[in-house]
mmCIF file of C-alpha atoms and ligand atoms in Angstrom:
data_model
loop_
_atom_site.group_PDB
_atom_site.id
_atom_site.type_symbol
_atom_site.label_atom_id
_atom_site.label_comp_id
_atom_site.label_asym_id
_atom_site.label_seq_id
_atom_site.Cartn_x
_atom_site.Cartn_y
_atom_site.Cartn_z
ATOM 1 C CA MET A 1 88.954 -163.480 -42.318
ATOM 2 C CA ASP A 2 86.627 -165.607 -40.662
ATOM 3 C CA ILE A 3 84.621 -165.156 -37.563
ATOM 4 C CA GLN A 4 84.813 -167.820 -34.865
ATOM 5 C CA ILE A 5 82.419 -167.968 -32.615
ATOM 6 C CA ILE A 6 82.395 -168.628 -28.716
ATOM 7 C CA ARG A 7 78.850 -168.572 -27.573
ATOM 8 C CA ALA A 8 78.076 -168.104 -23.908
ATOM 9 C CA LYS A 9 77.162 -171.234 -21.861
ATOM 10 C CA THR A 10 75.027 -168.940 -19.598
ATOM 11 C CA LEU A 11 72.446 -165.737 -21.015
ATOM 12 C CA LYS A 12 71.751 -163.065 -18.730
ATOM 13 C CA PRO A 13 67.917 -161.886 -17.851
ATOM 14 C CA LYS A 14 66.626 -159.198 -20.474
ATOM 15 C CA PRO A 15 66.694 -156.224 -18.530
ATOM 16 C CA ASP A 16 63.411 -153.870 -18.215
ATOM 17 C CA GLN A 17 62.222 -152.052 -21.183
ATOM 18 C CA ASN A 18 60.629 -149.284 -19.359
ATOM 19 C CA ASN A 19 64.081 -149.010 -17.871
ATOM 20 C CA LEU A 20 67.057 -148.520 -19.539
ATOM 21 C CA GLY A 21 68.748 -145.305 -19.144
ATOM 22 C CA PHE A 22 71.874 -145.532 -21.121
ATOM 23 C CA GLY A 23 75.304 -147.620 -21.531
ATOM 24 C CA ARG A 24 73.875 -149.467 -18.433
ATOM 25 C CA TYR A 25 73.580 -152.927 -19.461
ATOM 26 C CA PHE A 26 75.127 -155.403 -21.862
ATOM 27 C CA THR A 27 74.595 -158.646 -24.255
ATOM 28 C CA ASP A 28 75.705 -161.891 -23.533
ATOM 29 C CA HIS A 29 78.388 -161.220 -26.340
ATOM 30 C CA MET A 30 80.907 -158.970 -27.481
ATOM 31 C CA PHE A 31 83.139 -159.039 -30.584
ATOM 32 C CA LEU A 32 87.452 -159.070 -30.765
ATOM 33 C CA MET A 33 90.205 -158.811 -32.941
ATOM 34 C CA ASP A 34 93.878 -157.836 -32.938
ATOM 35 C CA TYR A 35 96.258 -156.484 -35.114
ATOM 36 C CA ASP A 36 100.353 -156.567 -35.035
ATOM 37 C CA PRO A 37 102.512 -155.474 -37.887
ATOM 38 C CA GLU A 38 103.345 -158.958 -39.158
ATOM 39 C CA ASN A 39 99.896 -160.336 -38.872
ATOM 40 C CA GLY A 40 97.835 -157.092 -39.318
ATOM 41 C CA TRP A 41 94.065 -158.039 -38.072
ATOM 42 C CA HIS A 42 93.636 -161.811 -37.041
ATOM 43 C CA ASP A 43 91.901 -163.507 -35.288
ATOM 44 C CA ALA A 44 88.290 -161.974 -35.178
ATOM 45 C CA ARG A 45 85.905 -163.634 -32.536
ATOM 46 C CA ILE A 46 82.400 -163.281 -30.867
ATOM 47 C CA VAL A 47 83.073 -164.081 -27.494
ATOM 48 C CA PRO A 48 80.886 -164.144 -23.771
ATOM 49 C CA TYR A 49 80.844 -160.545 -23.440
ATOM 50 C CA GLY A 50 83.471 -160.313 -20.229
ATOM 51 C CA ASP A 51 86.257 -158.412 -18.996
ATOM 52 C CA LEU A 52 89.321 -157.381 -21.182
ATOM 53 C CA GLN A 53 92.792 -159.286 -20.321
ATOM 54 C CA LEU A 54 95.442 -156.292 -20.882
ATOM 55 C CA SER A 55 99.033 -155.513 -19.339
ATOM 56 C CA PRO A 56 98.962 -152.638 -17.029
ATOM 57 C CA ALA A 57 101.439 -151.152 -19.263
ATOM 58 C CA SER A 58 99.501 -150.882 -22.174
ATOM 59 C CA ALA A 59 99.884 -148.276 -24.421
ATOM 60 C CA VAL A 60 95.627 -147.293 -23.893
ATOM 61 C CA LEU A 61 96.005 -147.088 -20.355
ATOM 62 C CA HIS A 62 98.860 -143.984 -20.233
ATOM 63 C CA TYR A 63 98.730 -142.054 -23.246
ATOM 64 C CA GLY A 64 95.178 -142.982 -24.226
ATOM 65 C CA ALA A 65 95.920 -144.736 -27.766
ATOM 66 C CA GLU A 66 91.843 -145.172 -27.662
ATOM 67 C CA ILE A 67 89.041 -144.291 -30.623
ATOM 68 C CA PHE A 68 85.414 -144.839 -30.399
ATOM 69 C CA GLU A 69 81.637 -145.392 -32.428
ATOM 70 C CA GLY A 70 78.213 -144.922 -30.807
ATOM 71 C CA MET A 71 75.423 -146.082 -33.615
ATOM 72 C CA LYS A 72 72.680 -147.883 -32.989
ATOM 73 C CA ALA A 73 70.603 -150.838 -34.156
ATOM 74 C CA TYR A 74 66.762 -150.304 -34.059
ATOM 75 C CA ARG A 75 63.672 -152.104 -33.810
ATOM 76 C CA ARG A 76 61.572 -151.949 -36.946
ATOM 77 C CA PRO A 77 57.670 -152.067 -36.459
ATOM 78 C CA ASP A 78 57.728 -155.437 -38.353
ATOM 79 C CA GLY A 79 60.066 -156.928 -36.248
ATOM 80 C CA GLN A 80 63.180 -156.604 -38.844
ATOM 81 C CA ILE A 81 66.029 -154.715 -37.448
ATOM 82 C CA GLN A 82 68.403 -152.210 -39.047
ATOM 83 C CA LEU A 83 71.079 -150.303 -39.173
ATOM 84 C CA PHE A 84 71.813 -146.542 -39.916
ATOM 85 C CA ARG A 85 73.780 -144.878 -42.412
ATOM 86 C CA PRO A 86 76.701 -147.680 -40.623
ATOM 87 C CA MET A 87 79.225 -146.600 -43.266
ATOM 88 C CA GLU A 88 79.314 -143.482 -42.157
ATOM 89 C CA ASN A 89 80.431 -144.743 -38.495
ATOM 90 C CA PHE A 90 83.543 -147.319 -39.584
ATOM 91 C CA LYS A 91 84.534 -144.287 -42.454
ATOM 92 C CA ARG A 92 85.072 -141.557 -39.115
ATOM 93 C CA LEU A 93 86.602 -144.525 -37.038
ATOM 94 C CA ASN A 94 89.131 -144.372 -39.395
ATOM 95 C CA ASN A 95 89.183 -140.709 -39.782
ATOM 96 C CA SER A 96 90.024 -140.625 -35.770
ATOM 97 C CA ALA A 97 92.373 -143.932 -36.473
ATOM 98 C CA GLU A 98 94.726 -141.633 -38.632
ATOM 99 C CA ARG A 99 94.581 -138.988 -36.273
ATOM 100 C CA ILE A 100 95.589 -141.242 -33.214
ATOM 101 C CA THR A 101 98.185 -143.257 -35.484
ATOM 102 C CA LEU A 102 95.669 -146.987 -34.801
ATOM 103 C CA PRO A 103 95.274 -149.221 -37.486
ATOM 104 C CA GLU A 104 92.834 -148.471 -39.668
ATOM 105 C CA VAL A 105 90.085 -151.083 -39.862
ATOM 106 C CA ASP A 106 88.516 -152.598 -42.945
ATOM 107 C CA PRO A 107 85.500 -150.862 -43.649
ATOM 108 C CA ASP A 108 83.263 -154.183 -44.853
ATOM 109 C CA PHE A 109 84.571 -156.463 -42.995
ATOM 110 C CA VAL A 110 84.079 -154.514 -39.653
ATOM 111 C CA LEU A 111 80.578 -153.750 -40.882
ATOM 112 C CA LYS A 112 79.638 -157.693 -41.708
ATOM 113 C CA ALA A 113 81.212 -158.871 -38.152
ATOM 114 C CA LEU A 114 78.606 -156.243 -36.381
ATOM 115 C CA LYS A 115 76.186 -157.891 -38.371
ATOM 116 C CA THR A 116 76.885 -161.208 -37.227
ATOM 117 C CA LEU A 117 77.048 -160.051 -33.861
ATOM 118 C CA ILE A 118 73.588 -158.259 -33.792
ATOM 119 C CA ASP A 119 72.359 -161.854 -35.592
ATOM 120 C CA LEU A 120 73.399 -163.435 -32.571
ATOM 121 C CA GLU A 121 71.868 -160.787 -30.488
ATOM 122 C CA ARG A 122 68.604 -160.103 -32.343
ATOM 123 C CA ASP A 123 66.454 -160.838 -29.248
ATOM 124 C CA TRP A 124 68.129 -157.445 -27.382
ATOM 125 C CA VAL A 125 67.120 -155.546 -29.926
ATOM 126 C CA PRO A 126 64.323 -153.302 -27.407
ATOM 127 C CA SER A 127 60.952 -152.864 -29.265
ATOM 128 C CA LEU A 128 59.421 -149.931 -27.096
ATOM 129 C CA PRO A 129 59.043 -146.759 -28.603
ATOM 130 C CA GLY A 130 62.234 -144.513 -27.761
ATOM 131 C CA THR A 131 63.920 -148.018 -27.393
ATOM 132 C CA SER A 132 67.026 -148.933 -29.558
ATOM 133 C CA LEU A 133 70.790 -151.315 -29.362
ATOM 134 C CA TYR A 134 73.269 -148.932 -28.708
ATOM 135 C CA ILE A 135 76.447 -150.209 -30.580
ATOM 136 C CA ARG A 136 79.985 -149.187 -29.195
ATOM 137 C CA PRO A 137 83.170 -150.584 -32.089
ATOM 138 C CA PHE A 138 86.584 -149.152 -30.151
ATOM 139 C CA LEU A 139 89.620 -149.222 -30.881
ATOM 140 C CA ILE A 140 92.801 -149.511 -28.121
ATOM 141 C CA GLY A 141 96.709 -149.398 -28.470
ATOM 142 C CA THR A 142 98.083 -152.587 -26.167
ATOM 143 C CA ASP A 143 101.359 -152.149 -26.916
ATOM 144 C CA PRO A 144 102.496 -153.677 -23.131
ATOM 145 C CA PHE A 145 105.466 -151.064 -23.198
ATOM 146 C CA LEU A 146 105.806 -147.127 -21.406
ATOM 147 C CA GLY A 147 108.392 -145.788 -24.191
ATOM 148 C CA LEU A 148 106.604 -143.493 -26.251
ATOM 149 C CA HIS A 149 106.386 -144.936 -29.792
ATOM 150 C CA THR A 150 104.705 -145.958 -32.778
ATOM 151 C CA LEU A 151 101.890 -147.608 -31.551
ATOM 152 C CA GLN A 152 101.903 -151.512 -33.343
ATOM 153 C CA LYS A 153 99.507 -153.348 -31.398
ATOM 154 C CA ALA A 154 95.749 -152.856 -31.103
ATOM 155 C CA LEU A 155 92.711 -154.576 -29.965
ATOM 156 C CA TYR A 156 89.174 -153.948 -31.908
ATOM 157 C CA CYS A 157 86.262 -153.895 -29.475
ATOM 158 C CA VAL A 158 82.417 -153.773 -30.469
ATOM 159 C CA ILE A 159 79.917 -154.232 -27.295
ATOM 160 C CA LEU A 160 76.038 -154.174 -27.578
ATOM 161 C CA SER A 161 73.889 -152.127 -24.552
ATOM 162 C CA PRO A 162 69.963 -151.926 -24.743
ATOM 163 C CA VAL A 163 69.400 -147.896 -24.300
ATOM 164 C CA GLY A 164 66.201 -145.679 -23.788
ATOM 165 C CA SER A 165 66.716 -141.862 -23.774
ATOM 166 C CA TYR A 166 70.411 -140.599 -23.323
ATOM 167 C CA TYR A 167 69.231 -137.818 -21.167
ATOM 168 C CA LYS A 168 66.799 -138.611 -17.970
ATOM 169 C CA GLU A 169 64.410 -135.440 -19.209
ATOM 170 C CA GLY A 170 63.797 -137.501 -22.359
ATOM 171 C CA LEU A 171 62.607 -135.728 -25.146
ATOM 172 C CA ASN A 172 61.785 -132.894 -22.610
ATOM 173 C CA PRO A 173 64.175 -129.710 -23.567
ATOM 174 C CA VAL A 174 67.890 -130.053 -21.421
ATOM 175 C CA LYS A 175 69.439 -127.413 -20.232
ATOM 176 C CA ILE A 176 73.084 -126.631 -21.225
ATOM 177 C CA MET A 177 75.993 -123.946 -19.521
ATOM 178 C CA ILE A 178 78.111 -121.803 -21.970
ATOM 179 C CA GLU A 179 81.954 -123.349 -20.609
ATOM 180 C CA THR A 180 83.958 -119.755 -21.077
ATOM 181 C CA GLU A 181 87.223 -121.423 -19.764
ATOM 182 C CA ASP A 182 88.338 -125.456 -20.070
ATOM 183 C CA VAL A 183 88.574 -126.037 -23.704
ATOM 184 C CA ARG A 184 87.647 -129.160 -25.186
ATOM 185 C CA ALA A 185 89.515 -128.570 -28.497
ATOM 186 C CA VAL A 186 92.034 -126.669 -30.874
ATOM 187 C CA ARG A 187 92.523 -126.910 -34.184
ATOM 188 C CA GLY A 188 95.163 -128.762 -34.750
ATOM 189 C CA GLY A 189 94.034 -131.490 -32.453
ATOM 190 C CA THR A 190 92.169 -134.458 -32.161
ATOM 191 C CA GLY A 191 88.615 -132.804 -31.644
ATOM 192 C CA TYR A 192 87.084 -133.745 -35.196
ATOM 193 C CA ALA A 193 88.552 -137.371 -34.046
ATOM 194 C CA LYS A 194 86.321 -139.718 -32.078
ATOM 195 C CA CYS A 195 89.035 -140.613 -29.246
ATOM 196 C CA GLY A 196 88.480 -140.664 -25.390
ATOM 197 C CA GLY A 197 91.292 -138.094 -24.174
ATOM 198 C CA ASN A 198 88.627 -135.371 -25.279
ATOM 199 C CA TYR A 199 86.129 -136.625 -23.701
ATOM 200 C CA ALA A 200 88.696 -136.788 -20.754
ATOM 201 C CA ALA A 201 89.156 -132.741 -21.379
ATOM 202 C CA SER A 202 86.031 -132.103 -20.836
ATOM 203 C CA ASN A 203 85.050 -133.474 -17.321
ATOM 204 C CA ARG A 204 86.248 -130.906 -15.482
ATOM 205 C CA ALA A 205 83.384 -128.291 -16.604
ATOM 206 C CA GLY A 206 80.722 -130.832 -17.535
ATOM 207 C CA HIS A 207 80.866 -132.285 -13.042
ATOM 208 C CA LYS A 208 80.981 -127.903 -12.889
ATOM 209 C CA ALA A 209 77.844 -127.841 -15.333
ATOM 210 C CA GLU A 210 76.023 -130.945 -13.751
ATOM 211 C CA LEU A 211 76.167 -129.559 -9.871
ATOM 212 C CA LYS A 212 75.013 -126.278 -11.363
ATOM 213 C CA GLY A 213 72.171 -128.192 -12.945
ATOM 214 C CA TYR A 214 73.057 -128.437 -16.296
ATOM 215 C CA SER A 215 72.787 -131.334 -18.543
ATOM 216 C CA GLN A 216 76.424 -130.664 -20.431
ATOM 217 C CA VAL A 217 78.690 -127.388 -21.382
ATOM 218 C CA LEU A 218 77.992 -125.368 -24.991
ATOM 219 C CA TRP A 219 82.067 -125.663 -25.910
ATOM 220 C CA LEU A 220 83.489 -122.320 -27.162
ATOM 221 C CA ASP A 221 86.247 -122.190 -30.076
ATOM 222 C CA GLY A 222 89.933 -123.404 -28.132
ATOM 223 C CA VAL A 223 91.555 -120.225 -29.369
ATOM 224 C CA GLU A 224 89.538 -117.072 -29.412
ATOM 225 C CA ARG A 225 86.781 -118.815 -26.553
ATOM 226 C CA LYS A 226 84.323 -116.722 -29.324
ATOM 227 C CA TYR A 227 83.092 -119.468 -31.260
ATOM 228 C CA ILE A 228 79.853 -121.473 -30.207
ATOM 229 C CA GLU A 229 81.306 -125.189 -31.108
ATOM 230 C CA GLU A 230 79.557 -128.185 -30.151
ATOM 231 C CA VAL A 231 78.058 -129.703 -26.552
ATOM 232 C CA GLY A 232 79.675 -132.734 -24.670
ATOM 233 C CA ALA A 233 78.097 -135.791 -26.643
ATOM 234 C CA MET A 234 75.749 -133.585 -29.204
ATOM 235 C CA ASN A 235 76.499 -130.952 -32.312
ATOM 236 C CA VAL A 236 74.637 -127.627 -31.951
ATOM 237 C CA MET A 237 72.113 -126.158 -34.593
ATOM 238 C CA PHE A 238 70.057 -122.828 -33.951
ATOM 239 C CA GLN A 239 67.397 -121.659 -35.433
ATOM 240 C CA ILE A 240 67.385 -118.029 -35.590
ATOM 241 C CA GLY A 241 64.843 -115.948 -37.508
ATOM 242 C CA ASP A 242 64.767 -118.362 -40.010
ATOM 243 C CA THR A 243 67.625 -119.480 -41.513
ATOM 244 C CA ILE A 244 69.173 -122.716 -39.365
ATOM 245 C CA VAL A 245 72.965 -122.196 -38.256
ATOM 246 C CA THR A 246 75.079 -124.947 -37.255
ATOM 247 C CA PRO A 247 78.829 -124.550 -36.755
ATOM 248 C CA LYS A 248 81.235 -125.210 -39.162
ATOM 249 C CA LEU A 249 82.981 -128.183 -38.867
ATOM 250 C CA THR A 250 87.110 -126.409 -38.491
ATOM 251 C CA GLY A 251 88.567 -129.634 -37.807
ATOM 252 C CA SER A 252 87.978 -128.761 -33.619
ATOM 253 C CA VAL A 253 84.354 -129.779 -33.379
ATOM 254 C CA LEU A 254 83.285 -134.219 -34.666
ATOM 255 C CA PRO A 255 81.411 -134.343 -37.608
ATOM 256 C CA GLY A 256 78.399 -135.770 -36.306
ATOM 257 C CA ILE A 257 76.343 -137.941 -38.822
ATOM 258 C CA THR A 258 73.144 -137.134 -36.629
ATOM 259 C CA ARG A 259 73.928 -133.650 -37.837
ATOM 260 C CA LYS A 260 74.802 -134.366 -41.303
ATOM 261 C CA SER A 261 71.888 -136.060 -41.259
ATOM 262 C CA CYS A 262 69.063 -133.483 -40.073
ATOM 263 C CA VAL A 263 71.712 -131.101 -42.329
ATOM 264 C CA GLU A 264 70.171 -133.319 -45.293
ATOM 265 C CA LEU A 265 66.923 -133.343 -44.017
ATOM 266 C CA LEU A 266 66.092 -129.768 -42.934
ATOM 267 C CA GLN A 267 68.006 -128.941 -47.054
ATOM 268 C CA LYS A 268 65.403 -131.646 -48.594
ATOM 269 C CA HIS A 269 62.483 -129.551 -47.293
ATOM 270 C CA GLY A 270 63.618 -126.539 -48.538
ATOM 271 C CA TYR A 271 64.847 -125.027 -45.223
ATOM 272 C CA LYS A 272 67.775 -122.412 -44.978
ATOM 273 C CA VAL A 273 70.209 -124.294 -43.542
ATOM 274 C CA GLU A 274 74.020 -121.852 -43.091
ATOM 275 C CA GLU A 275 77.551 -124.407 -41.853
ATOM 276 C CA ARG A 276 79.344 -121.068 -40.203
ATOM 277 C CA LEU A 277 81.280 -119.561 -37.998
ATOM 278 C CA LEU A 278 78.524 -118.499 -34.764
ATOM 279 C CA SER A 279 79.684 -115.914 -32.493
ATOM 280 C CA VAL A 280 78.313 -116.428 -28.814
ATOM 281 C CA ASP A 281 77.699 -112.997 -28.768
ATOM 282 C CA GLU A 282 75.535 -113.148 -31.574
ATOM 283 C CA LEU A 283 74.171 -115.708 -30.403
ATOM 284 C CA LYS A 284 74.129 -113.770 -27.337
ATOM 285 C CA ASP A 285 72.111 -110.939 -28.742
ATOM 286 C CA ALA A 286 69.551 -113.273 -30.779
ATOM 287 C CA MET A 287 68.553 -114.337 -27.572
ATOM 288 C CA LYS A 288 68.248 -111.168 -26.175
ATOM 289 C CA ALA A 289 66.369 -109.773 -29.125
ATOM 290 C CA GLY A 290 63.995 -113.075 -28.933
ATOM 291 C CA THR A 291 64.944 -114.114 -32.789
ATOM 292 C CA LEU A 292 66.473 -117.503 -31.407
ATOM 293 C CA LYS A 293 63.664 -119.186 -31.828
ATOM 294 C CA GLU A 294 65.159 -123.526 -31.244
ATOM 295 C CA ALA A 295 67.584 -124.388 -30.152
ATOM 296 C CA TRP A 296 68.420 -128.712 -30.443
ATOM 297 C CA GLY A 297 71.556 -131.319 -30.075
ATOM 298 C CA THR A 298 71.921 -133.833 -32.545
ATOM 299 C CA GLY A 299 73.734 -137.574 -31.691
ATOM 300 C CA THR A 300 73.776 -140.884 -32.389
ATOM 301 C CA ALA A 301 73.357 -140.840 -28.073
ATOM 302 C CA ALA A 302 70.625 -137.878 -28.197
ATOM 303 C CA VAL A 303 69.381 -138.463 -31.070
ATOM 304 C CA VAL A 304 67.135 -134.735 -31.607
ATOM 305 C CA SER A 305 67.198 -132.920 -28.258
ATOM 306 C CA PRO A 306 65.494 -130.246 -27.839
ATOM 307 C CA ILE A 307 67.776 -126.943 -25.516
ATOM 308 C CA GLY A 308 65.615 -125.370 -23.270
ATOM 309 C CA GLU A 309 67.800 -123.011 -21.075
ATOM 310 C CA LEU A 310 70.998 -121.860 -22.140
ATOM 311 C CA SER A 311 73.532 -119.812 -19.527
ATOM 312 C CA TYR A 312 76.172 -117.678 -19.934
ATOM 313 C CA ASP A 313 78.474 -115.682 -18.131
ATOM 314 C CA GLY A 314 76.234 -116.035 -15.258
ATOM 315 C CA GLU A 315 72.905 -115.331 -17.537
ATOM 316 C CA LYS A 316 70.013 -117.318 -18.056
ATOM 317 C CA TYR A 317 68.469 -117.628 -21.359
ATOM 318 C CA THR A 318 65.120 -119.488 -21.653
ATOM 319 C CA VAL A 319 64.677 -120.867 -25.174
ATOM 320 C CA ALA A 320 61.392 -121.432 -27.158
ATOM 321 C CA GLY A 321 59.580 -120.952 -23.750
ATOM 322 C CA GLY A 322 61.286 -123.748 -22.294
ATOM 323 C CA LYS A 323 59.654 -126.380 -24.610
ATOM 324 C CA ILE A 324 60.249 -128.247 -27.821
ATOM 325 C CA GLY A 325 59.340 -126.389 -30.442
ATOM 326 C CA PRO A 326 58.101 -127.340 -33.495
ATOM 327 C CA LEU A 327 60.735 -127.748 -35.938
ATOM 328 C CA THR A 328 62.725 -129.928 -33.123
ATOM 329 C CA GLN A 329 59.758 -131.858 -32.879
ATOM 330 C CA TRP A 330 59.705 -132.043 -37.041
ATOM 331 C CA LEU A 331 63.015 -133.106 -36.711
ATOM 332 C CA TYR A 332 63.007 -135.653 -34.884
ATOM 333 C CA ASP A 333 59.857 -137.210 -36.094
ATOM 334 C CA THR A 334 60.772 -137.667 -39.607
ATOM 335 C CA LEU A 335 64.616 -138.563 -38.446
ATOM 336 C CA THR A 336 63.598 -141.194 -35.786
ATOM 337 C CA GLY A 337 60.638 -141.925 -38.397
ATOM 338 C CA ILE A 338 63.782 -143.257 -41.151
ATOM 339 C CA GLN A 339 65.647 -144.658 -38.284
ATOM 340 C CA TRP A 340 63.201 -147.255 -36.965
ATOM 341 C CA GLY A 341 62.167 -147.857 -40.012
ATOM 342 C CA LYS A 342 58.398 -146.138 -39.388
ATOM 343 C CA THR A 343 58.627 -144.374 -42.687
ATOM 344 C CA GLU A 344 59.556 -144.864 -45.704
ATOM 345 C CA ASP A 345 63.755 -144.255 -45.912
ATOM 346 C CA PRO A 346 63.931 -143.023 -49.516
ATOM 347 C CA TYR A 347 67.604 -141.867 -49.111
ATOM 348 C CA GLY A 348 69.505 -145.368 -48.950
ATOM 349 C CA TRP A 349 70.465 -144.454 -45.060
ATOM 350 C CA THR A 350 69.222 -147.566 -43.358
ATOM 351 C CA GLU A 351 70.183 -151.037 -43.437
ATOM 352 C CA ILE A 352 68.278 -154.023 -42.929
ATOM 353 C CA VAL A 353 70.431 -156.764 -40.578
HETATM 354 N N1 PLP B 401 79.500 -134.279 -30.607
HETATM 355 C C1 PLP B 401 80.821 -135.245 -29.660
HETATM 356 C C2 PLP B 401 81.447 -134.851 -29.237
HETATM 357 C C3 PLP B 401 79.967 -136.887 -29.526
HETATM 358 O O1 PLP B 401 80.238 -137.283 -28.818
HETATM 359 C C4 PLP B 401 78.615 -137.053 -30.441
HETATM 360 C C5 PLP B 401 78.108 -138.083 -30.728
HETATM 361 O O2 PLP B 401 79.184 -139.221 -31.315
HETATM 362 C C6 PLP B 401 78.523 -135.924 -31.649
HETATM 363 C C7 PLP B 401 78.798 -134.914 -31.710
HETATM 364 C C8 PLP B 401 77.009 -136.421 -32.320
HETATM 365 O O3 PLP B 401 77.850 -137.453 -33.000
HETATM 366 P P1 PLP B 401 76.750 -138.425 -33.966
HETATM 367 O O4 PLP B 401 76.141 -138.119 -34.682
HETATM 368 O O5 PLP B 401 77.665 -139.023 -35.258
HETATM 369 O O6 PLP B 401 76.776 -139.553 -32.798
HETATM 370 C C1 COI B 402 76.812 -141.475 -29.471
HETATM 371 O O1 COI B 402 76.021 -140.710 -29.430
HETATM 372 O O2 COI B 402 77.611 -142.460 -29.844
HETATM 373 C C2 COI B 402 78.436 -141.068 -28.336
HETATM 374 O O3 COI B 402 79.167 -141.572 -28.580
HETATM 375 C C3 COI B 402 78.280 -139.637 -27.542
HETATM 376 C C4 COI B 402 78.669 -140.523 -26.167
HETATM 377 C C5 COI B 402 78.957 -139.652 -24.883
HETATM 378 C C6 COI B 402 77.460 -141.068 -25.342
#
């Protein structure tokens, strides 16, 4: 399929790289393509960034027919631009599509389309330390029809946003509250898919946590409310004694690409990593006994984010003295060294655009 390119007549001024925040600025163009059963995916196009026109009856607006991805393009020290494990994102997009019964995309084609779009927006990829171009592909059901039915029509779109750090804390530790009332996902539900509905289910607890001064909540499993799952926008890892423990992928946790990369990096460097069920009681005991050495979150937006305080059942526990611990710092440096092209990539994870 060819990609039609319609260029913007005027280009926007670029934002100050020192003050990007997360997801506040968007580049000059976006990628779109449409799906219907007769034509399959068609009309691939890059057009000026702007509002979408949708029927108010569209399935996405009523029944949450939406999935998305989050990835980044990085400016290397030599000025080139690179992606980090992009195929992993497109595979996960298709897993999410299968769960919501939205049409799957051709991973090779959407990667080619993404590279074409980034190539056009080269100047938008920031270069200051800690910055990158966040990539948000999303896929929505557009059938203009209120009956519940198999989804037929869809739109795939990619928008780009130059970003700094996700949390206002930057690389300083974040405070996380363990949520004991609301749940995010259950096995058999959509937890492993990256769909908008999971985030809607998370909003209330996230809001309550913010009001109490916490950045996000740490979810417990939806059945027993006993096992640690993940944080609102990241997977979690704990260094307990000399072992790194991360919740296993039970179906209600998002299989993070940063999580997978961190597990691989830690193992390759000789650390003992356990992907297993971790109960909140075990974590509490480790916090009380002082065997919880470090805790951090992993995610594309959040990168490797130290956790400095955990609250559970009204009690506050300081982790690693409220500072970034040595292992978290090593993991951050090692992962971002590869992502930003500052160190060699021995794993073939990066792809030049
Ligand atoms: N868990 C949730 C709920 C997320 O939204 C994200 C962000 O994408 C992650 C985990 C981390 O996934 P990844 O490392 O693929 O970005
Ligand atoms: C990402 O890390 O890419 C995400 O999708 C998290 C999002 C909630 C900002």
